[in-house]
């Protein structure tokens, strides 16, 4: 499935070859105007001069990127030093997204494996159970998570009532809460590709390994994992990418100390900062990072498709 | 030997994987279940349980904030139905071109374009769309949300529709054309009815994506125009209140109901 989806699936026939252009035209036009053109416009805006109450002045300027990478002091005439504030926010986002990815992998891999080894009939139902929460409004899921984890929330109440702890554990407004929120937001993206890979795995390979006295752990590490690696990489990228640019989980669960890229960008447009070119530049940096990751992913998928025949 | 199915000798099973799966399901569902339960709490305080009541559901429809939520819900519904309808129509045509259109040069580019909204981080799409509307001086309001949602929903509608079309052999259309149906008739009388499960499930997914969207809406909405998620977010910023739990439970129910319908519709095989 993952391989077919990556290339858009193959054409089955050419029945409607003559009208193909007309069939595709609405999609081309809509997406070119509403996605492609806006991204180009964003690139242009990142090189314009900021207007103080939001918006831009149409004058070329490198100020946005300069502000992002360099610190020139309060009046802008000190020698340029590297500005760490925004690089640190990006670094924290990468770190948080990475931690959420590892958490998702640690729980998602066994889950995907377990589902893929169920009888064929019940697998679809298991997959359905895993994906239902994904379709529930992300905002509502994040709010629910916050409610559950609050100092006076049901989780702490429960732990105090059974006598496990004396005073509430502070989870909300920590890094861990953000990671948990991200894990909760994107877990199906980890489970589904790994599930698809394990489902295609030929278990006679494991049997052969067992016949040659390989332990179960060795079989998992040396035979199964290398075979399903494309699925694992796909899952990691699909969790990492949206986590890095996420806004709701860090905003609602992380508090002001755990600022991530999403909040930095939002503040330029909706908040008090009101610096559109800077927001556009930060978005460009984020998008470039993501596209590089996705290109790596596409190459890796193409290679595994070739290897798979 | 092969019949010995005890877990210890079953090469497929690993100790602890089942427990982790259960933990995974628990983590996924616990917050939703807890919010649902507490939405029926009659207490004004969030966590003191004082018995079952519907007072917060009544509050949603008649309380001080009810006007705001009703307007937001109406906006959400209008936008979700319109955006999902347009996205589904565009995606159905595009899928026909891609799956039944033979080989062509722009195929990979077309697919890249269609899946672009899935690849670009949502917040980037939001920023770009806001900038675009600003640059062409298009006044922000319900229309800008609708346009942005339509584009964003196209890949969500496209994927189930094209998957379905690949699963339908073209012998049905060929048979119709052998019996002197023209291509338009083969398309409308044969392919479309067979495609219905895919189209319905594509529509439902697009509908949910639009109904749930917060980030793009938050950027491109005009002042004073709210959808349910932005209204809820505005409320939550001042602290979680019991009426928010009631609204959340209702929205949660709608989403789960729609996905369940989509699941069963897409499983239905009407080619046999």
Coordinates of C-alpha atoms in Angstrom, one line a residue, chain B residues 106-259:
Chain B
X106 CA 2.7 14.9 -16.1
X107 CA 1.5 12.0 -14.1
X108 CA 4.1 12.2 -11.3
X109 CA 3.8 16.0 -11.2
X110 CA 0.0 15.8 -11.0
X111 CA 0.2 13.3 -8.1
X112 CA 2.8 15.5 -6.4
X113 CA 0.5 18.5 -6.8
X114 CA -2.5 16.6 -5.4
X115 CA -0.6 15.4 -2.4
X116 CA 1.1 18.7 -1.8
X117 CA -1.2 19.7 1.1
X118 CA -0.3 16.5 2.9
X119 CA 3.5 17.2 2.5
X120 CA 3.7 20.8 3.5
X121 CA 3.3 21.3 7.3
X122 CA -0.2 22.6 8.0
X123 CA 1.0 25.7 9.7
X124 CA 3.1 26.6 6.5
X125 CA 0.0 26.1 4.3
X126 CA -1.9 28.4 6.8
X127 CA 0.7 31.1 6.6
X128 CA 1.0 30.9 2.8
X129 CA -2.7 31.0 2.3
X130 CA -3.1 34.0 4.6
X131 CA -0.3 35.8 2.8
X132 CA -1.8 35.0 -0.6
X133 CA -5.3 36.4 0.3
X134 CA -3.5 39.5 1.8
X135 CA -1.4 40.0 -1.4
X136 CA -4.4 39.9 -3.7
X137 CA -6.5 41.9 -1.2
X138 CA -9.1 39.3 -0.9
X139 CA -11.1 40.2 2.2
X140 CA -10.9 37.5 4.9
X141 CA -14.2 35.9 5.9
X142 CA -16.2 32.7 5.5
X143 CA -15.2 32.6 1.8
X144 CA -11.5 32.5 2.4
X145 CA -12.0 29.6 4.9
X146 CA -14.1 27.7 2.3
X147 CA -11.4 28.1 -0.4
X148 CA -8.6 27.1 1.8
X149 CA -10.5 24.1 3.1
X150 CA -11.4 22.9 -0.4
X151 CA -7.7 22.8 -1.5
X152 CA -6.6 21.2 1.7
X153 CA -9.3 18.5 1.5
X154 CA -8.6 17.4 -2.1
X155 CA -5.9 14.7 -1.1
X156 CA -8.1 13.3 1.6
X157 CA -10.9 12.8 -0.8
X158 CA -8.6 11.7 -3.6
X159 CA -6.9 8.8 -1.8
X160 CA -9.9 6.6 -1.1
X161 CA -11.4 7.4 -4.5
X162 CA -8.4 6.5 -6.5
X163 CA -7.8 3.4 -4.4
X164 CA -11.3 2.3 -5.1
X165 CA -11.0 3.0 -8.8
X166 CA -7.8 0.9 -9.1
X167 CA -9.8 -2.0 -7.5
X168 CA -12.5 -1.8 -10.2
X169 CA -11.7 -3.8 -13.4
X170 CA -12.4 -1.9 -16.5
X171 CA -14.3 -4.9 -18.0
X172 CA -17.6 -3.4 -16.8
X173 CA -17.1 -0.2 -18.8
X174 CA -15.7 -2.2 -21.8
X175 CA -18.8 -4.4 -21.7
X176 CA -21.1 -1.3 -21.7
X177 CA -19.1 0.2 -24.6
X178 CA -19.3 -3.1 -26.6
X179 CA -23.1 -2.6 -26.2
X180 CA -22.8 0.8 -27.9
X181 CA -22.7 3.0 -24.8
X182 CA -20.5 6.0 -25.4
X183 CA -17.8 7.0 -23.0
X184 CA -19.9 9.6 -21.2
X185 CA -22.5 6.9 -20.6
X186 CA -19.9 4.3 -19.5
X187 CA -18.6 6.9 -17.0
X188 CA -21.9 8.1 -15.6
X189 CA -23.9 4.9 -15.8
X190 CA -21.3 2.3 -15.0
X191 CA -18.1 3.7 -13.4
X192 CA -19.8 6.3 -11.1
X193 CA -22.3 3.8 -9.5
X194 CA -19.4 1.3 -8.9
X195 CA -17.3 4.1 -7.5
X196 CA -20.0 5.3 -5.0
X197 CA -18.5 3.6 -1.9
X198 CA -15.1 5.3 -2.6
X199 CA -16.7 8.6 -3.4
X200 CA -18.8 8.5 -0.2
X201 CA -15.9 7.6 2.0
X202 CA -13.8 10.3 0.3
X203 CA -16.5 12.8 0.9
X204 CA -16.8 11.8 4.6
X205 CA -13.0 12.1 5.2
X206 CA -12.9 15.5 3.5
X207 CA -16.0 16.6 5.6
X208 CA -14.3 15.5 8.9
X209 CA -11.0 17.1 7.9
X210 CA -12.8 20.4 7.2
X211 CA -15.0 20.2 10.3
X212 CA -11.9 19.5 12.5
X213 CA -9.5 22.0 11.0
X214 CA -8.2 24.5 13.4
X215 CA -4.8 25.8 12.2
X216 CA -5.7 26.9 8.7
X217 CA -9.0 28.3 9.8
X218 CA -7.4 30.3 12.6
X219 CA -5.1 32.0 10.1
X220 CA -7.5 32.7 7.2
X221 CA -10.7 33.5 9.1
X222 CA -11.8 37.1 9.2
X223 CA -12.4 39.0 12.4
X224 CA -15.6 37.9 14.1
X225 CA -16.0 34.8 11.9
X226 CA -15.7 31.7 14.0
X227 CA -15.9 27.9 13.3
X228 CA -16.5 25.4 16.1
X229 CA -12.8 24.6 16.6
X230 CA -11.7 28.3 16.7
X231 CA -14.6 29.1 19.1
X232 CA -13.6 26.2 21.3
X233 CA -9.9 27.2 21.2
X234 CA -10.9 30.8 22.2
X235 CA -12.9 29.4 25.2
X236 CA -10.2 26.9 26.2
X237 CA -7.6 29.7 26.3
X238 CA -9.4 31.0 29.4
X239 CA -9.5 27.6 31.0
X240 CA -11.4 24.4 30.4
X241 CA -15.0 24.8 31.3
X242 CA -17.7 22.1 31.7
X243 CA -19.7 23.3 28.7
X244 CA -16.6 22.7 26.5
X245 CA -16.5 19.1 27.7
X246 CA -20.1 18.7 26.5
X247 CA -19.4 20.3 23.1
X248 CA -16.3 18.2 22.8
X249 CA -18.3 15.0 23.5
X250 CA -20.9 15.9 20.9
X251 CA -18.2 16.6 18.2
X252 CA -16.4 13.5 19.2
X253 CA -19.5 11.5 18.7
X254 CA -20.1 13.0 15.2
X255 CA -16.6 12.2 14.1
X256 CA -16.7 8.6 15.3
X257 CA -20.1 8.1 13.8
X258 CA -18.9 9.5 10.4
X259 CA -15.7 7.4 10.4

